[in-house]
Amino acid sequence: MVRVRRQWFRPAGLCNDGVNSYHTARNERALRVNEAKRRGLSWPMILAQLAGLTALAVGQPLLQMIRDNAEFLAVHESGIGDVLLLVFFLFGVLPLIMSLPVTLLGRILPRAQAWLQGILLGSLLALALLPMTGRLFPDAPAVAVALAAAVGVVFLLVYARAETLRRNLGQLAWVVPIFLVLFFSAGSVRSALFGGGEAATGDGGNTTTPVVMIICDEFPLASLLTADHELDCELYPNFCRLQEISTWFPNATTISPATLRSVPSIMTGKFSDWKAAPTLADHPANVFTLLASSHRVVALETQTSLCPPELATARAPGVGVRLETLFLDLGILYQHLVVPRLWRGGLVPIDDKWGNFLEQGGEYSADGSARTRLEELSHFIAQLDGGSSPVLGVAHVLLPHSPYRYLPDGTAYNTRLRAPSRPDGTWGPDDVLIAHSMRRHLLQAVAVDRRIGELLDQLEGAGILEAAAVVVTADHGLCFRAGLHRRQFYPGNEADIMSVPLFFKQPGQMQGVVDPRHAQTVDIMPSLVAALGLDPGWEFDGHNLLDANFERSRLDFLDQDRYEHVQVDPALMRTKDDAIAMRDELFGTTGDYHRYFTMFDENGWLGRPLADLEILPASALQGRILEEHLLEQVDLAGPFIPAEINGTLAGYSGGGRATLALALNGRLAGFTRTYLDAPEPGLLDWQVTAAPRFFHNGKNEAALFLVEGSGDSATLRRIPLKTPSFLKTNLGGQHVAGIREEGLSLHSHDWNGTPIRWTLGHGTWTVPLKPGEKPHYLTVEIMSSGPTQSSLEVVANGVTLLEQYLPRGEWNTRLPLDAVTMDGQLVVELKSGTFVPAKHNPESSDQRTLGLAVSTLRLD
């Protein structure tokens, strides 16, 4: 029996067609993959990947900072338009700029595209990880940076080889809308940008009483007091004038060390919510909204924005200035976010404020020009007059807040770059450094006293002093004690931070009263409302100080750093006696502000002519005055005087500190002791602050002496002053003491391991020359990241040495100086039209950001 196997057959044509179709499809897919590999990633995919990681590394950290500190928007007066531009730049422009070279490279060298994209993405990933690694290794910044960089390198290697990762990483772009929704949905942001409440409606229209409120900043009460807890009327005669017609609360305290919390509490009488911004939206019930319907408003707010915009008398900065400051400050904040803590000493300090980190004391006036802080306060005071309607004048001024730069008459003098405390805000062990800082604060406090005199004169001249309600206070104090924090609330500095001046003149009051009760700044508004006889329309957290039956047994304090509302024992406020004792030991207890120049003058020699003293022969020591050129052309009628004279001392082997005396124009003008920290082995730093009376117009002659012995046996030994030669010294990559500069960043930066400094405009170096010294060549080395067709001009004492197009990258030249006339100095100018993005140069005030990076400037 034959078995027949059944077979299924298809027509030959159909079978072949199916197989061919299968292979054809597979081949087409392979061709598409190969073509994709050859062509690289598409531009949308490149942009999506960069947008996602830029959001993680840059955009989200900055938005998180703003979301958690909405006062940043208030300080910068940023509206919704400013924030939208910021968001567009962070999440759109930055990734777009980075995507263009990657896309272009893919058209030219497709195989290299993945590596360039991987480098960019790996760098962004490392930046995103730096804050976390910095927290993991707070005491080992190199380890933190190395770990983040290692992760970035590993990502680069994987990305360059993993096709699947490259094809799918674009999904990361979804974090952009997520971050934006989280940001704009935050209550603090919505409140700051769109408003958060309606203004309270009281019966402010029922009073015609003029109201003036001045809130100083960083002003500890101890600065005003004698050891007997009286006002020091020799130092502060105008605060004493105010006390004679008002109620002074010598035991007044603030409720917070944070300006952006304490100032709103003064203007509202309420404790701020921890997340509240210092804006009208979050504080709609305030002194402005209460009295706006009946009073003419004169407002000066430097860190808050509680006055309704339509009532503000001072014009806000223009949009260009506002955006420039916003972006510059964000750039500085970002550096502090990613740079390990121990490496932040060289960054632009942010201290305790939320904006204008590069601000040097100027404010924008109504005409757009810059005024100093003292001039701005005087301008505010000048607007307080009778007028057709009662005036409401409210000012918060950054005085006597650092930087300390004003003498009592308002003349500016040498400015330190930052408060000389440690990067974490604590004071080190050097009591001489603290003493100099305290003196600078006290001199500026006397300048404030003179403005209080202007205020009283203005109100009296306008005929409204007696009728007016006047409040003068401060937002918080300040600590000057070794080992303690300047501003944060810690055991030992409670009184320095909390105790503040508080003077409250009621309408019609012209007789001084001293009220010893424990008043707090949150009590100001309820007391003012009671004095005016008004119904404010909102409840207060503070108390009415006009109620004689009110007593406070505990002090409220909002610890901003720990987000704690604590109760403080009033007995702790007695420790301000320590600060008073320190001041009196340094400067004495009698005399006007000139006593502040007597520090370390143990023999009472200040002001004595050298001709009346026995001067011992020159010692083996060697001294130097830094910035001695400032003594060459003094103009006593001008806005600046070089009152602070800094220098170095070499060769001292006496152990401990050296006590020095400085003479100006033949008279002893100041005494000091050397600092503990030495700039280099064998070299000591010193500083003397001299009163203007020791200077004269034109050139001033200085002499330095070592004070030997003490009491009747004390003698002076002359220390030769050396004028250094700056020939063969690199003046470009770092600041050199003794060289006057303009248009240069304050700090050195790094360009592939080479120290450089950016120009902020046309960079200028003024180099003093020793007698008979004449350099023959000028060597210039720069780094350029700008357009190759940008010009460079090198000028020396007005003579153009070079004018040409500037190539990109590293460039150097050696120029002869034969045609340059030199008379004691050489002024070198570098002028260029080269510009780079502002992120490379956070210190520039030029919106274009001049991008000339100088690595070497040398004379020989």
Short mmCIF file of N, CA and C in Angstrom, two decimals, residues 378-496:
data_model
loop_
_atom_site.label_atom_id
_atom_site.label_comp_id
_atom_site.label_asym_id
_atom_site.label_seq_id
_atom_site.Cartn_x
_atom_site.Cartn_y
_atom_site.Cartn_z
N SER A 378 18.98 111.81 51.64
CA SER A 378 18.80 113.26 51.67
C SER A 378 17.74 113.70 50.65
N HIS A 379 17.73 113.06 49.49
CA HIS A 379 16.72 113.38 48.47
C HIS A 379 15.32 113.05 48.99
N PHE A 380 15.20 111.91 49.66
CA PHE A 380 13.91 111.54 50.25
C PHE A 380 13.46 112.58 51.27
N ILE A 381 14.37 112.98 52.15
CA ILE A 381 14.03 113.94 53.21
C ILE A 381 13.59 115.28 52.61
N ALA A 382 14.25 115.69 51.54
CA ALA A 382 13.93 116.99 50.92
C ALA A 382 12.51 117.05 50.39
N GLN A 383 11.87 115.90 50.15
CA GLN A 383 10.51 115.87 49.61
C GLN A 383 9.44 115.92 50.70
N LEU A 384 9.88 115.91 51.97
CA LEU A 384 8.92 115.91 53.08
C LEU A 384 8.57 117.34 53.45
N ASP A 385 7.53 117.86 52.84
CA ASP A 385 7.13 119.24 53.13
C ASP A 385 5.64 119.28 53.43
N GLY A 386 5.15 120.49 53.68
CA GLY A 386 3.75 120.65 54.05
C GLY A 386 2.83 120.27 52.90
N GLY A 387 2.87 121.05 51.85
CA GLY A 387 2.06 120.76 50.68
C GLY A 387 0.58 120.93 50.95
N SER A 388 -0.21 120.62 49.91
CA SER A 388 -1.66 120.77 50.02
C SER A 388 -2.31 119.60 50.74
N SER A 389 -1.62 118.48 50.83
CA SER A 389 -2.14 117.32 51.55
C SER A 389 -1.03 116.79 52.45
N PRO A 390 -1.41 116.14 53.55
CA PRO A 390 -0.38 115.64 54.48
C PRO A 390 0.51 114.61 53.80
N VAL A 391 1.76 114.59 54.21
CA VAL A 391 2.73 113.71 53.59
C VAL A 391 2.84 112.41 54.37
N LEU A 392 2.97 111.32 53.65
CA LEU A 392 3.35 110.03 54.22
C LEU A 392 4.70 109.67 53.63
N GLY A 393 5.73 109.77 54.43
CA GLY A 393 7.08 109.46 53.96
C GLY A 393 7.58 108.21 54.64
N VAL A 394 7.86 107.18 53.85
CA VAL A 394 8.36 105.90 54.38
C VAL A 394 9.62 105.53 53.61
N ALA A 395 10.71 105.34 54.35
CA ALA A 395 11.98 104.99 53.71
C ALA A 395 12.64 103.83 54.44
N HIS A 396 13.08 102.86 53.68
CA HIS A 396 13.99 101.84 54.21
C HIS A 396 15.30 102.03 53.46
N VAL A 397 16.37 102.37 54.17
CA VAL A 397 17.65 102.69 53.56
C VAL A 397 18.71 101.71 54.03
N LEU A 398 19.61 101.34 53.14
CA LEU A 398 20.69 100.42 53.48
C LEU A 398 21.81 101.19 54.17
N LEU A 399 21.49 101.75 55.31
CA LEU A 399 22.42 102.53 56.13
C LEU A 399 22.16 102.24 57.60
N PRO A 400 23.20 102.09 58.40
CA PRO A 400 24.62 102.11 58.04
C PRO A 400 25.15 100.78 57.52
N HIS A 401 24.32 100.04 56.83
CA HIS A 401 24.66 98.73 56.29
C HIS A 401 25.95 98.77 55.48
N SER A 402 26.72 97.67 55.54
CA SER A 402 27.91 97.56 54.70
C SER A 402 27.49 97.54 53.22
N PRO A 403 28.36 97.92 52.30
CA PRO A 403 29.77 98.23 52.51
C PRO A 403 29.95 99.59 53.18
N TYR A 404 30.95 99.65 54.06
CA TYR A 404 31.22 100.87 54.80
C TYR A 404 32.16 101.75 53.99
N ARG A 405 31.65 102.88 53.56
CA ARG A 405 32.44 103.69 52.65
C ARG A 405 32.30 105.19 52.89
N TYR A 406 31.52 105.60 53.91
CA TYR A 406 31.27 107.03 54.09
C TYR A 406 31.83 107.55 55.39
N LEU A 407 32.49 108.70 55.31
CA LEU A 407 32.87 109.45 56.49
C LEU A 407 31.65 110.23 56.98
N PRO A 408 31.69 110.77 58.19
CA PRO A 408 30.49 111.43 58.72
C PRO A 408 29.90 112.52 57.84
N ASP A 409 30.75 113.25 57.11
CA ASP A 409 30.21 114.33 56.27
C ASP A 409 29.70 113.83 54.92
N GLY A 410 29.75 112.52 54.70
CA GLY A 410 29.27 111.95 53.45
C GLY A 410 30.35 111.73 52.41
N THR A 411 31.57 112.17 52.68
CA THR A 411 32.67 111.93 51.76
C THR A 411 32.97 110.44 51.70
N ALA A 412 33.16 109.93 50.49
CA ALA A 412 33.48 108.51 50.33
C ALA A 412 34.97 108.30 50.56
N TYR A 413 35.31 107.12 51.05
CA TYR A 413 36.71 106.74 51.18
C TYR A 413 36.87 105.30 50.74
N ASN A 414 38.10 104.79 50.79
CA ASN A 414 38.44 103.49 50.23
C ASN A 414 37.43 102.42 50.65
N THR A 415 37.04 101.60 49.71
CA THR A 415 35.99 100.62 49.95
C THR A 415 36.54 99.22 49.90
N ARG A 416 36.27 98.45 50.93
CA ARG A 416 36.60 97.03 50.88
C ARG A 416 35.62 96.33 49.95
N LEU A 417 36.07 95.21 49.39
CA LEU A 417 35.21 94.49 48.47
C LEU A 417 34.07 93.80 49.17
N ARG A 418 34.26 93.43 50.44
CA ARG A 418 33.21 92.72 51.17
C ARG A 418 33.50 92.86 52.66
N ALA A 419 32.50 92.50 53.45
CA ALA A 419 32.73 92.48 54.89
C ALA A 419 33.83 91.46 55.19
N PRO A 420 34.79 91.79 56.05
CA PRO A 420 35.95 90.92 56.23
C PRO A 420 35.70 89.73 57.14
N SER A 421 34.48 89.28 57.24
CA SER A 421 34.21 88.06 58.00
C SER A 421 34.48 86.85 57.11
N ARG A 422 34.38 85.67 57.69
CA ARG A 422 34.61 84.45 56.92
C ARG A 422 33.51 84.25 55.90
N PRO A 423 33.74 83.35 54.91
CA PRO A 423 32.70 83.10 53.91
C PRO A 423 31.38 82.66 54.50
N ASP A 424 31.40 81.99 55.69
CA ASP A 424 30.14 81.54 56.29
C ASP A 424 29.50 82.63 57.15
N GLY A 425 30.07 83.85 57.16
CA GLY A 425 29.47 84.96 57.89
C GLY A 425 29.94 85.09 59.32
N THR A 426 30.81 84.20 59.80
CA THR A 426 31.31 84.31 61.17
C THR A 426 32.61 85.11 61.18
N TRP A 427 32.91 85.68 62.35
CA TRP A 427 34.16 86.39 62.53
C TRP A 427 35.25 85.42 62.95
N GLY A 428 36.45 85.61 62.41
CA GLY A 428 37.59 84.82 62.82
C GLY A 428 38.17 85.34 64.12
N PRO A 429 39.37 84.88 64.49
CA PRO A 429 39.95 85.25 65.78
C PRO A 429 40.67 86.59 65.79
N ASP A 430 40.81 87.26 64.63
CA ASP A 430 41.62 88.48 64.56
C ASP A 430 40.82 89.67 65.08
N ASP A 431 41.07 90.07 66.33
CA ASP A 431 40.33 91.18 66.92
C ASP A 431 40.69 92.51 66.29
N VAL A 432 41.88 92.62 65.68
CA VAL A 432 42.25 93.86 65.00
C VAL A 432 41.38 94.04 63.75
N LEU A 433 41.18 92.97 63.02
CA LEU A 433 40.31 93.02 61.85
C LEU A 433 38.89 93.42 62.24
N ILE A 434 38.39 92.85 63.32
CA ILE A 434 37.05 93.19 63.79
C ILE A 434 36.99 94.65 64.24
N ALA A 435 38.06 95.13 64.89
CA ALA A 435 38.09 96.51 65.36
C ALA A 435 38.02 97.49 64.20
N HIS A 436 38.77 97.23 63.14
CA HIS A 436 38.72 98.11 61.97
C HIS A 436 37.32 98.11 61.35
N SER A 437 36.70 96.94 61.31
CA SER A 437 35.35 96.85 60.73
C SER A 437 34.34 97.60 61.60
N MET A 438 34.47 97.48 62.92
CA MET A 438 33.57 98.21 63.80
C MET A 438 33.73 99.72 63.61
N ARG A 439 34.96 100.17 63.47
CA ARG A 439 35.17 101.61 63.27
C ARG A 439 34.50 102.09 61.98
N ARG A 440 34.64 101.32 60.91
CA ARG A 440 34.00 101.72 59.66
C ARG A 440 32.49 101.80 59.83
N HIS A 441 31.91 100.85 60.55
CA HIS A 441 30.47 100.88 60.82
C HIS A 441 30.09 102.13 61.62
N LEU A 442 30.87 102.43 62.65
CA LEU A 442 30.54 103.56 63.52
C LEU A 442 30.66 104.88 62.78
N LEU A 443 31.66 105.02 61.92
CA LEU A 443 31.78 106.26 61.13
C LEU A 443 30.56 106.44 60.23
N GLN A 444 30.07 105.35 59.66
CA GLN A 444 28.88 105.43 58.81
C GLN A 444 27.63 105.71 59.64
N ALA A 445 27.62 105.22 60.88
CA ALA A 445 26.48 105.52 61.77
C ALA A 445 26.42 107.02 62.08
N VAL A 446 27.57 107.67 62.24
CA VAL A 446 27.59 109.11 62.47
C VAL A 446 27.05 109.85 61.24
N ALA A 447 27.36 109.31 60.04
CA ALA A 447 26.81 109.90 58.82
C ALA A 447 25.28 109.81 58.81
N VAL A 448 24.74 108.71 59.33
CA VAL A 448 23.28 108.59 59.44
C VAL A 448 22.74 109.62 60.43
N ASP A 449 23.44 109.82 61.53
CA ASP A 449 23.01 110.81 62.50
C ASP A 449 22.85 112.19 61.86
N ARG A 450 23.74 112.54 60.97
CA ARG A 450 23.64 113.84 60.31
C ARG A 450 22.41 113.91 59.43
N ARG A 451 22.00 112.79 58.84
CA ARG A 451 20.76 112.79 58.04
C ARG A 451 19.54 112.89 58.93
N ILE A 452 19.63 112.37 60.14
CA ILE A 452 18.52 112.58 61.08
C ILE A 452 18.40 114.06 61.41
N GLY A 453 19.53 114.75 61.50
CA GLY A 453 19.49 116.20 61.68
C GLY A 453 18.83 116.89 60.50
N GLU A 454 19.12 116.43 59.29
CA GLU A 454 18.46 116.98 58.10
C GLU A 454 16.94 116.76 58.18
N LEU A 455 16.54 115.58 58.65
CA LEU A 455 15.11 115.27 58.76
C LEU A 455 14.42 116.25 59.71
N LEU A 456 15.00 116.46 60.89
CA LEU A 456 14.38 117.36 61.86
C LEU A 456 14.35 118.78 61.34
N ASP A 457 15.42 119.22 60.69
CA ASP A 457 15.44 120.57 60.12
C ASP A 457 14.39 120.72 59.03
N GLN A 458 14.24 119.70 58.19
CA GLN A 458 13.28 119.77 57.10
C GLN A 458 11.85 119.85 57.63
N LEU A 459 11.51 119.00 58.60
CA LEU A 459 10.15 119.02 59.14
C LEU A 459 9.87 120.31 59.89
N GLU A 460 10.89 120.80 60.59
CA GLU A 460 10.70 122.06 61.31
C GLU A 460 10.54 123.21 60.33
N GLY A 461 11.37 123.22 59.28
CA GLY A 461 11.27 124.28 58.28
C GLY A 461 9.95 124.27 57.54
N ALA A 462 9.37 123.07 57.35
CA ALA A 462 8.07 122.96 56.67
C ALA A 462 6.91 123.24 57.61
N GLY A 463 7.21 123.45 58.89
CA GLY A 463 6.16 123.77 59.85
C GLY A 463 5.31 122.59 60.25
N ILE A 464 5.81 121.35 60.09
CA ILE A 464 4.99 120.17 60.38
C ILE A 464 5.63 119.28 61.44
N LEU A 465 6.73 119.71 62.05
CA LEU A 465 7.42 118.85 63.01
C LEU A 465 6.52 118.51 64.19
N GLU A 466 5.91 119.50 64.78
CA GLU A 466 5.10 119.24 65.97
C GLU A 466 3.88 118.38 65.65
N ALA A 467 3.24 118.62 64.52
CA ALA A 467 2.02 117.88 64.17
C ALA A 467 2.30 116.46 63.71
N ALA A 468 3.52 116.19 63.28
CA ALA A 468 3.81 114.93 62.60
C ALA A 468 3.97 113.77 63.58
N ALA A 469 3.67 112.58 63.08
CA ALA A 469 4.05 111.33 63.74
C ALA A 469 5.34 110.86 63.06
N VAL A 470 6.37 110.63 63.86
CA VAL A 470 7.69 110.29 63.31
C VAL A 470 8.19 109.00 63.96
N VAL A 471 8.64 108.08 63.15
CA VAL A 471 9.21 106.82 63.62
C VAL A 471 10.59 106.67 63.00
N VAL A 472 11.59 106.41 63.84
CA VAL A 472 12.93 106.08 63.36
C VAL A 472 13.35 104.79 64.06
N THR A 473 13.70 103.79 63.27
CA THR A 473 14.06 102.50 63.84
C THR A 473 15.03 101.80 62.91
N ALA A 474 15.27 100.51 63.14
CA ALA A 474 16.13 99.70 62.27
C ALA A 474 15.54 98.32 62.14
N ASP A 475 15.86 97.64 61.05
CA ASP A 475 15.28 96.32 60.82
C ASP A 475 15.93 95.25 61.68
N HIS A 476 17.23 95.41 61.99
CA HIS A 476 17.94 94.44 62.83
C HIS A 476 19.30 95.02 63.15
N GLY A 477 20.04 94.32 64.02
CA GLY A 477 21.36 94.78 64.42
C GLY A 477 22.47 94.07 63.70
N LEU A 478 23.62 93.99 64.39
CA LEU A 478 24.83 93.45 63.78
C LEU A 478 25.80 93.08 64.89
N CYS A 479 26.55 92.00 64.68
CA CYS A 479 27.47 91.52 65.70
C CYS A 479 28.92 91.73 65.27
N PHE A 480 29.75 92.22 66.19
CA PHE A 480 31.19 92.36 65.98
C PHE A 480 31.92 91.61 67.10
N ARG A 481 31.88 90.28 67.04
CA ARG A 481 32.53 89.50 68.09
C ARG A 481 33.21 88.29 67.49
N ALA A 482 34.45 88.05 67.93
CA ALA A 482 35.24 86.94 67.40
C ALA A 482 34.52 85.62 67.61
N GLY A 483 34.48 84.83 66.54
CA GLY A 483 33.89 83.50 66.61
C GLY A 483 32.39 83.45 66.42
N LEU A 484 31.71 84.60 66.41
CA LEU A 484 30.26 84.63 66.28
C LEU A 484 29.86 85.10 64.88
N HIS A 485 28.62 84.86 64.54
CA HIS A 485 28.10 85.23 63.23
C HIS A 485 27.69 86.70 63.22
N ARG A 486 27.92 87.35 62.08
CA ARG A 486 27.55 88.76 61.96
C ARG A 486 26.05 88.97 62.09
N ARG A 487 25.25 88.05 61.51
CA ARG A 487 23.83 88.29 61.40
C ARG A 487 22.95 87.16 61.91
N GLN A 488 23.41 85.92 61.79
CA GLN A 488 22.56 84.81 62.19
C GLN A 488 22.48 84.71 63.71
N PHE A 489 21.37 84.21 64.17
CA PHE A 489 21.01 84.19 65.58
C PHE A 489 21.62 82.96 66.26
N TYR A 490 22.64 83.20 67.09
CA TYR A 490 23.31 82.11 67.80
C TYR A 490 23.58 82.55 69.24
N PRO A 491 23.77 81.59 70.14
CA PRO A 491 24.07 81.95 71.53
C PRO A 491 25.29 82.87 71.62
N GLY A 492 25.09 83.99 72.29
CA GLY A 492 26.17 84.95 72.45
C GLY A 492 25.98 86.23 71.68
N ASN A 493 25.22 86.20 70.57
CA ASN A 493 25.04 87.42 69.80
C ASN A 493 23.59 87.89 69.76
N GLU A 494 22.75 87.34 70.63
CA GLU A 494 21.31 87.66 70.60
C GLU A 494 21.06 89.16 70.71
N ALA A 495 21.72 89.80 71.68
CA ALA A 495 21.48 91.23 71.89
C ALA A 495 21.99 92.06 70.73
N ASP A 496 23.13 91.68 70.16
CA ASP A 496 23.69 92.43 69.04
C ASP A 496 22.76 92.40 67.84
#
